[in-house]
């Protein structure tokens, strides 16, 4: 970054139009070092498009995007992308790679090993460190085709961290994962955030259950516009999320994680429909079912 006091990411008054259709309208977003943002919204809300702007993949139609202190349109986008870690479950890596080789491709920004390229001792050390951090050391020599979805997801996170990025972008990293694999991935993300205090990140998801506990800020997108944005506890409320998804939803928070439950069809009012629950439930007493839920 040009200046350590400059925000890692600044999006100002951004519109994005594709084939005469407005995908994003008037988006403002500022991400600073150590902040971990979640972008949430229904399908078609513009989340992935906004992430592509943050990752210096596309230019805005109007407005400005500054990444690591450099404005898109006034910087070599390819070089800038080398300082951004991007985790995409759909990354088309060469299936012949081992886990270690896949992580090392993060140093070259390619989907496979470059002919005659040889990693330095420092790159090998960093790959080894990241493989250990993400809990996949036992799979170092395993082929990508033998991995579960969760193991592949953690491999992609390690790969994205190879260039020591200042900004980490995660595009629905829990896609296709079962419960245990999702929890292992989210724990790994929390761990790396704790060990890299200056790292900033932006994570896209449809589901609040997929948010790591270390999430600090959130933006809700609806129809390409910002519905709410700011510190996570002020944004992820039942009222805001219900408006974002155009359906009444109860948001709860327990053990630093979020949950969401839609109001059952046919019930316009539920006696236990109440404000956000921040405390963990008391699991020591048996639950007495409410007759209205039968």
PDB file of C-alpha atoms in Angstrom:
ATOM      1  CA  UNK A   1       0.000   0.000   0.000  1.00  0.00           C
ATOM      2  CA  UNK A   2       1.130   3.499  -0.751  1.00  0.00           C
ATOM      3  CA  UNK A   3       0.230   4.840   2.718  1.00  0.00           C
ATOM      4  CA  UNK A   4      -0.425   2.717   5.832  1.00  0.00           C
ATOM      5  CA  UNK A   5      -3.167   5.169   6.875  1.00  0.00           C
ATOM      6  CA  UNK A   6      -5.029   4.761   3.592  1.00  0.00           C
ATOM      7  CA  UNK A   7      -8.070   2.433   3.726  1.00  0.00           C
ATOM      8  CA  UNK A   8      -7.381  -0.992   2.269  1.00  0.00           C
ATOM      9  CA  UNK A   9     -10.469  -0.584   0.103  1.00  0.00           C
ATOM     10  CA  UNK A  10     -12.593   2.447  -0.743  1.00  0.00           C
ATOM     11  CA  UNK A  11     -15.612   2.339  -3.053  1.00  0.00           C
ATOM     12  CA  UNK A  12     -17.222   5.722  -3.692  1.00  0.00           C
ATOM     13  CA  UNK A  13     -20.465   6.388  -5.539  1.00  0.00           C
ATOM     14  CA  UNK A  14     -20.128   3.299  -7.701  1.00  0.00           C
ATOM     15  CA  UNK A  15     -22.608   2.289 -10.376  1.00  0.00           C
ATOM     16  CA  UNK A  16     -22.139  -0.789 -12.532  1.00  0.00           C
ATOM     17  CA  UNK A  17     -24.161  -1.260 -15.710  1.00  0.00           C
ATOM     18  CA  UNK A  18     -24.120  -4.348 -17.921  1.00  0.00           C
ATOM     19  CA  UNK A  19     -26.114  -4.611 -21.147  1.00  0.00           C
ATOM     20  CA  UNK A  20     -28.126  -1.522 -20.113  1.00  0.00           C
ATOM     21  CA  UNK A  21     -29.071  -3.151 -16.818  1.00  0.00           C
ATOM     22  CA  UNK A  22     -27.982  -1.418 -13.612  1.00  0.00           C
ATOM     23  CA  UNK A  23     -26.377  -4.083 -11.402  1.00  0.00           C
ATOM     24  CA  UNK A  24     -25.044  -1.705  -8.723  1.00  0.00           C
ATOM     25  CA  UNK A  25     -26.218   1.802  -7.871  1.00  0.00           C
ATOM     26  CA  UNK A  26     -24.563   4.373  -5.622  1.00  0.00           C
ATOM     27  CA  UNK A  27     -22.411   1.957  -3.614  1.00  0.00           C
ATOM     28  CA  UNK A  28     -20.104   3.349  -0.907  1.00  0.00           C
ATOM     29  CA  UNK A  29     -17.821   1.051   1.084  1.00  0.00           C
ATOM     30  CA  UNK A  30     -14.672   1.672   3.116  1.00  0.00           C
ATOM     31  CA  UNK A  31     -12.658  -1.229   4.529  1.00  0.00           C
ATOM     32  CA  UNK A  32      -9.719  -0.593   6.851  1.00  0.00           C
ATOM     33  CA  UNK A  33      -6.883  -2.835   8.002  1.00  0.00           C
ATOM     34  CA  UNK A  34      -8.073  -5.435  10.495  1.00  0.00           C
ATOM     35  CA  UNK A  35     -11.737  -5.161   9.476  1.00  0.00           C
ATOM     36  CA  UNK A  36     -13.634  -8.217   8.256  1.00  0.00           C
ATOM     37  CA  UNK A  37     -16.723  -7.436   6.203  1.00  0.00           C
ATOM     38  CA  UNK A  38     -19.609  -9.638   5.124  1.00  0.00           C
ATOM     39  CA  UNK A  39     -21.639  -8.869   1.990  1.00  0.00           C
ATOM     40  CA  UNK A  40     -25.119 -10.375   2.196  1.00  0.00           C
ATOM     41  CA  UNK A  41     -28.178 -10.269  -0.011  1.00  0.00           C
ATOM     42  CA  UNK A  42     -30.521 -12.360  -2.113  1.00  0.00           C
ATOM     43  CA  UNK A  43     -29.542 -13.828  -5.474  1.00  0.00           C
ATOM     44  CA  UNK A  44     -28.990 -11.053  -7.983  1.00  0.00           C
ATOM     45  CA  UNK A  45     -28.403  -8.394  -5.327  1.00  0.00           C
ATOM     46  CA  UNK A  46     -24.978  -7.516  -6.793  1.00  0.00           C
ATOM     47  CA  UNK A  47     -22.693  -9.155  -4.212  1.00  0.00           C
ATOM     48  CA  UNK A  48     -20.385 -10.975  -6.621  1.00  0.00           C
ATOM     49  CA  UNK A  49     -20.231  -7.959  -8.938  1.00  0.00           C
ATOM     50  CA  UNK A  50     -19.147  -5.737  -6.046  1.00  0.00           C
ATOM     51  CA  UNK A  51     -16.549  -8.333  -5.025  1.00  0.00           C
ATOM     52  CA  UNK A  52     -15.155  -8.350  -8.586  1.00  0.00           C
ATOM     53  CA  UNK A  53     -14.650  -4.573  -8.337  1.00  0.00           C
ATOM     54  CA  UNK A  54     -12.945  -4.979  -4.962  1.00  0.00           C
ATOM     55  CA  UNK A  55     -10.668  -7.595  -6.536  1.00  0.00           C
ATOM     56  CA  UNK A  56      -9.638  -5.334  -9.445  1.00  0.00           C
ATOM     57  CA  UNK A  57     -11.274  -7.708 -11.921  1.00  0.00           C
ATOM     58  CA  UNK A  58     -13.719  -5.192 -13.413  1.00  0.00           C
ATOM     59  CA  UNK A  59     -13.995  -1.398 -13.684  1.00  0.00           C
ATOM     60  CA  UNK A  60     -17.025   0.513 -12.388  1.00  0.00           C
ATOM     61  CA  UNK A  61     -19.292   2.232 -14.902  1.00  0.00           C
ATOM     62  CA  UNK A  62     -19.358   5.340 -12.702  1.00  0.00           C
ATOM     63  CA  UNK A  63     -17.685   6.255  -9.423  1.00  0.00           C
ATOM     64  CA  UNK A  64     -14.265   5.285  -8.089  1.00  0.00           C
ATOM     65  CA  UNK A  65     -12.740   2.152  -6.596  1.00  0.00           C
ATOM     66  CA  UNK A  66      -9.442   2.425  -4.706  1.00  0.00           C
ATOM     67  CA  UNK A  67      -7.729  -0.818  -3.733  1.00  0.00           C
ATOM     68  CA  UNK A  68      -4.635  -0.702  -1.502  1.00  0.00           C
ATOM     69  CA  UNK A  69      -4.391   3.024  -2.212  1.00  0.00           C
ATOM     70  CA  UNK A  70      -4.527   2.724  -6.023  1.00  0.00           C
ATOM     71  CA  UNK A  71      -7.479   3.837  -8.121  1.00  0.00           C
ATOM     72  CA  UNK A  72      -8.792   1.442 -10.734  1.00  0.00           C
ATOM     73  CA  UNK A  73      -8.170   2.901 -14.177  1.00  0.00           C
ATOM     74  CA  UNK A  74      -4.908   4.488 -13.058  1.00  0.00           C
ATOM     75  CA  UNK A  75      -2.971   1.374 -12.131  1.00  0.00           C
ATOM     76  CA  UNK A  76      -1.868  -1.886 -13.728  1.00  0.00           C
ATOM     77  CA  UNK A  77      -4.806  -4.117 -12.718  1.00  0.00           C
ATOM     78  CA  UNK A  78      -2.841  -7.320 -13.230  1.00  0.00           C
ATOM     79  CA  UNK A  79      -0.059  -6.171 -10.920  1.00  0.00           C
ATOM     80  CA  UNK A  80      -2.570  -4.943  -8.328  1.00  0.00           C
ATOM     81  CA  UNK A  81      -4.343  -8.312  -8.275  1.00  0.00           C
ATOM     82  CA  UNK A  82      -1.057  -9.852  -7.151  1.00  0.00           C
ATOM     83  CA  UNK A  83      -1.540  -8.132  -3.766  1.00  0.00           C
ATOM     84  CA  UNK A  84      -5.090  -9.388  -3.322  1.00  0.00           C
ATOM     85  CA  UNK A  85      -5.950 -12.866  -2.067  1.00  0.00           C
ATOM     86  CA  UNK A  86      -9.077 -14.261  -3.740  1.00  0.00           C
ATOM     87  CA  UNK A  87     -10.836 -17.434  -2.585  1.00  0.00           C
ATOM     88  CA  UNK A  88     -13.343 -18.818  -5.094  1.00  0.00           C
ATOM     89  CA  UNK A  89     -14.587 -22.437  -4.752  1.00  0.00           C
ATOM     90  CA  UNK A  90     -14.953 -22.475  -8.537  1.00  0.00           C
ATOM     91  CA  UNK A  91     -11.245 -21.714  -9.114  1.00  0.00           C
ATOM     92  CA  UNK A  92     -10.248 -23.904 -12.121  1.00  0.00           C
ATOM     93  CA  UNK A  93      -6.973 -25.285 -10.776  1.00  0.00           C
ATOM     94  CA  UNK A  94      -5.039 -27.948 -12.673  1.00  0.00           C
ATOM     95  CA  UNK A  95      -6.461 -31.195 -11.294  1.00  0.00           C
ATOM     96  CA  UNK A  96      -3.048 -32.873 -11.527  1.00  0.00           C
ATOM     97  CA  UNK A  97      -1.653 -30.710  -8.717  1.00  0.00           C
ATOM     98  CA  UNK A  98      -0.973 -31.856  -5.183  1.00  0.00           C
ATOM     99  CA  UNK A  99      -2.107 -29.743  -2.242  1.00  0.00           C
ATOM    100  CA  UNK A 100       1.378 -28.268  -1.811  1.00  0.00           C
ATOM    101  CA  UNK A 101       1.661 -27.471  -5.508  1.00  0.00           C
ATOM    102  CA  UNK A 102      -1.801 -25.868  -5.530  1.00  0.00           C
ATOM    103  CA  UNK A 103      -0.845 -23.629  -2.606  1.00  0.00           C
ATOM    104  CA  UNK A 104       2.390 -22.651  -4.378  1.00  0.00           C
ATOM    105  CA  UNK A 105       0.443 -21.471  -7.436  1.00  0.00           C
ATOM    106  CA  UNK A 106      -0.665 -18.623  -5.201  1.00  0.00           C
ATOM    107  CA  UNK A 107       2.868 -17.239  -5.550  1.00  0.00           C
ATOM    108  CA  UNK A 108       2.531 -17.040  -9.340  1.00  0.00           C
ATOM    109  CA  UNK A 109      -1.179 -16.240  -9.569  1.00  0.00           C
ATOM    110  CA  UNK A 110      -1.759 -19.069 -12.043  1.00  0.00           C
ATOM    111  CA  UNK A 111      -4.030 -22.123 -12.105  1.00  0.00           C
ATOM    112  CA  UNK A 112      -1.106 -24.481 -12.607  1.00  0.00           C
ATOM    113  CA  UNK A 113       2.653 -24.654 -12.222  1.00  0.00           C
ATOM    114  CA  UNK A 114       4.622 -22.561 -14.698  1.00  0.00           C
ATOM    115  CA  UNK A 115       7.113 -24.620 -16.776  1.00  0.00           C
ATOM    116  CA  UNK A 116      10.659 -24.342 -15.422  1.00  0.00           C
ATOM    117  CA  UNK A 117       9.471 -22.199 -12.500  1.00  0.00           C
ATOM    118  CA  UNK A 118      11.031 -23.168  -9.176  1.00  0.00           C
ATOM    119  CA  UNK A 119       9.790 -21.821  -5.822  1.00  0.00           C
ATOM    120  CA  UNK A 120      12.292 -20.067  -3.601  1.00  0.00           C
ATOM    121  CA  UNK A 121      13.183 -21.376  -0.155  1.00  0.00           C
ATOM    122  CA  UNK A 122      11.051 -18.581   1.350  1.00  0.00           C
ATOM    123  CA  UNK A 123       8.054 -19.525  -0.806  1.00  0.00           C
ATOM    124  CA  UNK A 124       8.395 -23.160   0.238  1.00  0.00           C
ATOM    125  CA  UNK A 125       8.600 -22.084   3.892  1.00  0.00           C
ATOM    126  CA  UNK A 126       5.504 -19.910   3.579  1.00  0.00           C
ATOM    127  CA  UNK A 127       3.539 -22.659   1.830  1.00  0.00           C
ATOM    128  CA  UNK A 128       4.480 -25.054   4.620  1.00  0.00           C
ATOM    129  CA  UNK A 129       3.394 -22.511   7.253  1.00  0.00           C
ATOM    130  CA  UNK A 130       0.028 -21.901   5.602  1.00  0.00           C
ATOM    131  CA  UNK A 131      -0.650 -25.603   5.043  1.00  0.00           C
ATOM    132  CA  UNK A 132      -0.110 -26.113   8.773  1.00  0.00           C
ATOM    133  CA  UNK A 133      -2.232 -23.085   9.717  1.00  0.00           C
ATOM    134  CA  UNK A 134      -5.185 -24.333   7.647  1.00  0.00           C
ATOM    135  CA  UNK A 135      -4.956 -27.830   9.125  1.00  0.00           C
ATOM    136  CA  UNK A 136      -4.111 -29.712   5.937  1.00  0.00           C
ATOM    137  CA  UNK A 137      -0.510 -30.751   6.686  1.00  0.00           C
ATOM    138  CA  UNK A 138      -1.405 -34.445   6.455  1.00  0.00           C
ATOM    139  CA  UNK A 139      -2.687 -33.836   2.918  1.00  0.00           C
ATOM    140  CA  UNK A 140       0.416 -32.061   1.615  1.00  0.00           C
ATOM    141  CA  UNK A 141       1.114 -34.670  -1.075  1.00  0.00           C
ATOM    142  CA  UNK A 142      -2.498 -35.594  -1.791  1.00  0.00           C
ATOM    143  CA  UNK A 143      -3.883 -34.905  -5.259  1.00  0.00           C
ATOM    144  CA  UNK A 144      -6.619 -32.314  -5.636  1.00  0.00           C
ATOM    145  CA  UNK A 145      -9.000 -34.900  -7.063  1.00  0.00           C
ATOM    146  CA  UNK A 146      -8.837 -36.897  -3.814  1.00  0.00           C
ATOM    147  CA  UNK A 147      -9.878 -34.001  -1.571  1.00  0.00           C
ATOM    148  CA  UNK A 148     -13.269 -33.415  -0.025  1.00  0.00           C
ATOM    149  CA  UNK A 149     -14.955 -30.067  -0.687  1.00  0.00           C
ATOM    150  CA  UNK A 150     -13.881 -28.844   2.746  1.00  0.00           C
ATOM    151  CA  UNK A 151     -10.255 -29.864   2.252  1.00  0.00           C
ATOM    152  CA  UNK A 152     -10.237 -28.157  -1.141  1.00  0.00           C
ATOM    153  CA  UNK A 153     -11.715 -25.026   0.441  1.00  0.00           C
ATOM    154  CA  UNK A 154      -8.935 -24.810   3.019  1.00  0.00           C
ATOM    155  CA  UNK A 155      -6.369 -25.421   0.269  1.00  0.00           C
ATOM    156  CA  UNK A 156      -7.771 -22.442  -1.651  1.00  0.00           C
ATOM    157  CA  UNK A 157      -7.547 -20.211   1.421  1.00  0.00           C
ATOM    158  CA  UNK A 158      -3.894 -21.194   1.902  1.00  0.00           C
ATOM    159  CA  UNK A 159      -3.248 -20.511  -1.799  1.00  0.00           C
ATOM    160  CA  UNK A 160      -4.831 -17.052  -1.551  1.00  0.00           C
ATOM    161  CA  UNK A 161      -2.546 -16.153   1.358  1.00  0.00           C
ATOM    162  CA  UNK A 162       0.692 -17.080  -0.433  1.00  0.00           C
ATOM    163  CA  UNK A 163       1.478 -13.545  -1.714  1.00  0.00           C
ATOM    164  CA  UNK A 164       0.924 -12.136   1.815  1.00  0.00           C
ATOM    165  CA  UNK A 165      -2.034 -10.031   0.677  1.00  0.00           C
ATOM    166  CA  UNK A 166      -3.314  -6.959   2.502  1.00  0.00           C
ATOM    167  CA  UNK A 167      -6.841  -7.808   1.329  1.00  0.00           C
ATOM    168  CA  UNK A 168      -8.531 -11.230   1.293  1.00  0.00           C
ATOM    169  CA  UNK A 169     -11.732 -11.744  -0.718  1.00  0.00           C
ATOM    170  CA  UNK A 170     -13.861 -14.843  -0.102  1.00  0.00           C
ATOM    171  CA  UNK A 171     -16.640 -15.589  -2.583  1.00  0.00           C
ATOM    172  CA  UNK A 172     -19.090 -17.962  -0.863  1.00  0.00           C
ATOM    173  CA  UNK A 173     -16.262 -20.128   0.540  1.00  0.00           C
ATOM    174  CA  UNK A 174     -18.699 -22.534   2.249  1.00  0.00           C
ATOM    175  CA  UNK A 175     -20.459 -23.510  -0.997  1.00  0.00           C
ATOM    176  CA  UNK A 176     -21.053 -27.269  -1.140  1.00  0.00           C
ATOM    177  CA  UNK A 177     -19.676 -28.001   2.335  1.00  0.00           C
ATOM    178  CA  UNK A 178     -21.358 -30.246   4.873  1.00  0.00           C
ATOM    179  CA  UNK A 179     -21.757 -29.074   8.470  1.00  0.00           C
ATOM    180  CA  UNK A 180     -18.429 -30.383   9.801  1.00  0.00           C
ATOM    181  CA  UNK A 181     -16.438 -29.157   6.790  1.00  0.00           C
ATOM    182  CA  UNK A 182     -18.054 -25.728   7.031  1.00  0.00           C
ATOM    183  CA  UNK A 183     -17.196 -25.422  10.717  1.00  0.00           C
ATOM    184  CA  UNK A 184     -13.582 -26.461  10.128  1.00  0.00           C
ATOM    185  CA  UNK A 185     -13.281 -23.851   7.368  1.00  0.00           C
ATOM    186  CA  UNK A 186     -14.815 -21.065   9.473  1.00  0.00           C
ATOM    187  CA  UNK A 187     -12.548 -21.952  12.396  1.00  0.00           C
ATOM    188  CA  UNK A 188      -9.546 -21.770  10.057  1.00  0.00           C
ATOM    189  CA  UNK A 189     -10.658 -18.339   8.816  1.00  0.00           C
ATOM    190  CA  UNK A 190     -11.041 -17.097  12.405  1.00  0.00           C
ATOM    191  CA  UNK A 191      -7.576 -18.429  13.231  1.00  0.00           C
ATOM    192  CA  UNK A 192      -5.810 -16.770  10.309  1.00  0.00           C
ATOM    193  CA  UNK A 193      -7.570 -13.467  11.024  1.00  0.00           C
ATOM    194  CA  UNK A 194      -6.369 -13.613  14.627  1.00  0.00           C
ATOM    195  CA  UNK A 195      -2.791 -14.346  13.534  1.00  0.00           C
ATOM    196  CA  UNK A 196      -2.736 -11.639  10.820  1.00  0.00           C
ATOM    197  CA  UNK A 197      -4.006  -8.554  12.657  1.00  0.00           C
ATOM    198  CA  UNK A 198      -3.514  -6.162   9.714  1.00  0.00           C
ATOM    199  CA  UNK A 199      -5.311  -8.349   7.191  1.00  0.00           C
ATOM    200  CA  UNK A 200      -8.628  -6.982   5.898  1.00  0.00           C
ATOM    201  CA  UNK A 201     -11.220  -9.246   4.334  1.00  0.00           C
ATOM    202  CA  UNK A 202     -14.560  -9.217   2.526  1.00  0.00           C
ATOM    203  CA  UNK A 203     -16.711 -12.358   2.478  1.00  0.00           C
ATOM    204  CA  UNK A 204     -19.780 -12.930   0.294  1.00  0.00           C
ATOM    205  CA  UNK A 205     -22.534 -15.289   1.406  1.00  0.00           C
ATOM    206  CA  UNK A 206     -26.302 -15.808   1.307  1.00  0.00           C
ATOM    207  CA  UNK A 207     -26.421 -17.427   4.740  1.00  0.00           C
ATOM    208  CA  UNK A 208     -25.765 -15.864   8.155  1.00  0.00           C
ATOM    209  CA  UNK A 209     -24.825 -19.287   9.524  1.00  0.00           C
ATOM    210  CA  UNK A 210     -21.759 -19.161   7.244  1.00  0.00           C
ATOM    211  CA  UNK A 211     -20.323 -16.010   8.843  1.00  0.00           C
ATOM    212  CA  UNK A 212     -17.128 -16.494  10.869  1.00  0.00           C
ATOM    213  CA  UNK A 213     -17.281 -15.285  14.470  1.00  0.00           C
ATOM    214  CA  UNK A 214     -14.520 -12.789  13.653  1.00  0.00           C
ATOM    215  CA  UNK A 215     -16.799 -10.785  11.311  1.00  0.00           C
ATOM    216  CA  UNK A 216     -16.650  -7.105  12.325  1.00  0.00           C
ATOM    217  CA  UNK A 217     -18.781  -5.303   9.712  1.00  0.00           C
ATOM    218  CA  UNK A 218     -21.550  -6.098   7.266  1.00  0.00           C
ATOM    219  CA  UNK A 219     -23.284  -4.669   4.211  1.00  0.00           C
ATOM    220  CA  UNK A 220     -26.769  -5.707   3.119  1.00  0.00           C
ATOM    221  CA  UNK A 221     -27.459  -5.360  -0.607  1.00  0.00           C
ATOM    222  CA  UNK A 222     -30.908  -5.376  -2.181  1.00  0.00           C
ATOM    223  CA  UNK A 223     -31.540  -4.746  -5.855  1.00  0.00           C
ATOM    224  CA  UNK A 224     -28.003  -3.467  -6.384  1.00  0.00           C
ATOM    225  CA  UNK A 225     -28.282  -0.805  -3.668  1.00  0.00           C
ATOM    226  CA  UNK A 226     -27.070  -0.616  -0.066  1.00  0.00           C
ATOM    227  CA  UNK A 227     -29.824  -1.299   2.445  1.00  0.00           C
ATOM    228  CA  UNK A 228     -27.581  -1.097   5.538  1.00  0.00           C
ATOM    229  CA  UNK A 229     -23.840  -0.932   6.162  1.00  0.00           C
ATOM    230  CA  UNK A 230     -21.610  -0.638   9.226  1.00  0.00           C
ATOM    231  CA  UNK A 231     -20.615  -2.522  12.406  1.00  0.00           C
ATOM    232  CA  UNK A 232     -22.033  -6.032  12.243  1.00  0.00           C
ATOM    233  CA  UNK A 233     -24.226  -5.834  15.363  1.00  0.00           C
ATOM    234  CA  UNK A 234     -26.026  -2.735  14.085  1.00  0.00           C
ATOM    235  CA  UNK A 235     -26.557  -4.147  10.585  1.00  0.00           C
ATOM    236  CA  UNK A 236     -27.541  -7.770  11.170  1.00  0.00           C
ATOM    237  CA  UNK A 237     -30.829  -7.151  12.937  1.00  0.00           C
ATOM    238  CA  UNK A 238     -34.109  -8.933  12.316  1.00  0.00           C
ATOM    239  CA  UNK A 239     -35.613  -5.771  10.844  1.00  0.00           C
ATOM    240  CA  UNK A 240     -32.747  -5.144   8.412  1.00  0.00           C
ATOM    241  CA  UNK A 241     -32.342  -8.737   7.256  1.00  0.00           C
ATOM    242  CA  UNK A 242     -36.106  -9.124   6.817  1.00  0.00           C
ATOM    243  CA  UNK A 243     -36.133  -6.050   4.584  1.00  0.00           C
ATOM    244  CA  UNK A 244     -33.080  -7.269   2.651  1.00  0.00           C
ATOM    245  CA  UNK A 245     -34.608 -10.655   1.807  1.00  0.00           C
ATOM    246  CA  UNK A 246     -38.185  -9.358   1.616  1.00  0.00           C
ATOM    247  CA  UNK A 247     -39.364 -11.940   4.146  1.00  0.00           C
ATOM    248  CA  UNK A 248     -39.821 -11.794   7.951  1.00  0.00           C
ATOM    249  CA  UNK A 249     -36.724 -13.346   9.528  1.00  0.00           C
ATOM    250  CA  UNK A 250     -35.686 -13.672  13.170  1.00  0.00           C
ATOM    251  CA  UNK A 251     -31.946 -13.158  13.705  1.00  0.00           C
ATOM    252  CA  UNK A 252     -30.261 -14.678  16.737  1.00  0.00           C
ATOM    253  CA  UNK A 253     -26.689 -14.631  17.962  1.00  0.00           C
ATOM    254  CA  UNK A 254     -25.220 -17.311  20.187  1.00  0.00           C
ATOM    255  CA  UNK A 255     -21.608 -18.075  21.063  1.00  0.00           C
ATOM    256  CA  UNK A 256     -20.512 -15.239  18.716  1.00  0.00           C
ATOM    257  CA  UNK A 257     -22.232 -16.831  15.691  1.00  0.00           C
ATOM    258  CA  UNK A 258     -25.425 -15.844  13.874  1.00  0.00           C
ATOM    259  CA  UNK A 259     -28.565 -17.767  13.071  1.00  0.00           C
ATOM    260  CA  UNK A 260     -31.660 -16.983  11.021  1.00  0.00           C
ATOM    261  CA  UNK A 261     -35.161 -18.431  11.120  1.00  0.00           C
ATOM    262  CA  UNK A 262     -37.991 -17.430   8.814  1.00  0.00           C
ATOM    263  CA  UNK A 263     -41.444 -16.818  10.232  1.00  0.00           C
ATOM    264  CA  UNK A 264     -43.551 -19.927   9.493  1.00  0.00           C
ATOM    265  CA  UNK A 265     -46.127 -19.521   6.735  1.00  0.00           C
ATOM    266  CA  UNK A 266     -49.633 -18.836   7.991  1.00  0.00           C
ATOM    267  CA  UNK A 267     -48.497 -17.168  11.229  1.00  0.00           C
ATOM    268  CA  UNK A 268     -48.798 -13.415  11.009  1.00  0.00           C
ATOM    269  CA  UNK A 269     -47.904 -13.022  14.677  1.00  0.00           C
ATOM    270  CA  UNK A 270     -45.980 -15.390  16.906  1.00  0.00           C
ATOM    271  CA  UNK A 271     -45.916 -14.879  20.686  1.00  0.00           C
ATOM    272  CA  UNK A 272     -42.189 -15.654  20.810  1.00  0.00           C
ATOM    273  CA  UNK A 273     -41.322 -13.389  17.837  1.00  0.00           C
ATOM    274  CA  UNK A 274     -38.976 -10.993  19.571  1.00  0.00           C
ATOM    275  CA  UNK A 275     -35.912  -8.810  19.186  1.00  0.00           C
ATOM    276  CA  UNK A 276     -32.412 -10.126  18.437  1.00  0.00           C
ATOM    277  CA  UNK A 277     -31.132 -12.655  20.949  1.00  0.00           C
ATOM    278  CA  UNK A 278     -27.483 -12.043  21.822  1.00  0.00           C
ATOM    279  CA  UNK A 279     -27.131 -14.505  24.679  1.00  0.00           C
ATOM    280  CA  UNK A 280     -26.523 -18.225  24.281  1.00  0.00           C
ATOM    281  CA  UNK A 281     -29.589 -20.370  25.022  1.00  0.00           C
ATOM    282  CA  UNK A 282     -29.803 -22.167  28.347  1.00  0.00           C
ATOM    283  CA  UNK A 283     -29.287 -25.807  27.405  1.00  0.00           C
ATOM    284  CA  UNK A 284     -29.616 -27.019  31.003  1.00  0.00           C
ATOM    285  CA  UNK A 285     -33.440 -26.969  31.102  1.00  0.00           C
ATOM    286  CA  UNK A 286     -35.763 -28.937  28.819  1.00  0.00           C
ATOM    287  CA  UNK A 287     -37.610 -26.787  26.295  1.00  0.00           C
ATOM    288  CA  UNK A 288     -41.371 -26.600  26.641  1.00  0.00           C
ATOM    289  CA  UNK A 289     -42.901 -26.365  23.169  1.00  0.00           C
ATOM    290  CA  UNK A 290     -45.277 -23.533  22.366  1.00  0.00           C
ATOM    291  CA  UNK A 291     -48.703 -24.895  21.277  1.00  0.00           C
ATOM    292  CA  UNK A 292     -48.867 -22.369  18.436  1.00  0.00           C
ATOM    293  CA  UNK A 293     -45.934 -24.170  16.732  1.00  0.00           C
ATOM    294  CA  UNK A 294     -47.770 -27.469  16.380  1.00  0.00           C
TER     295      UNK A 294
END
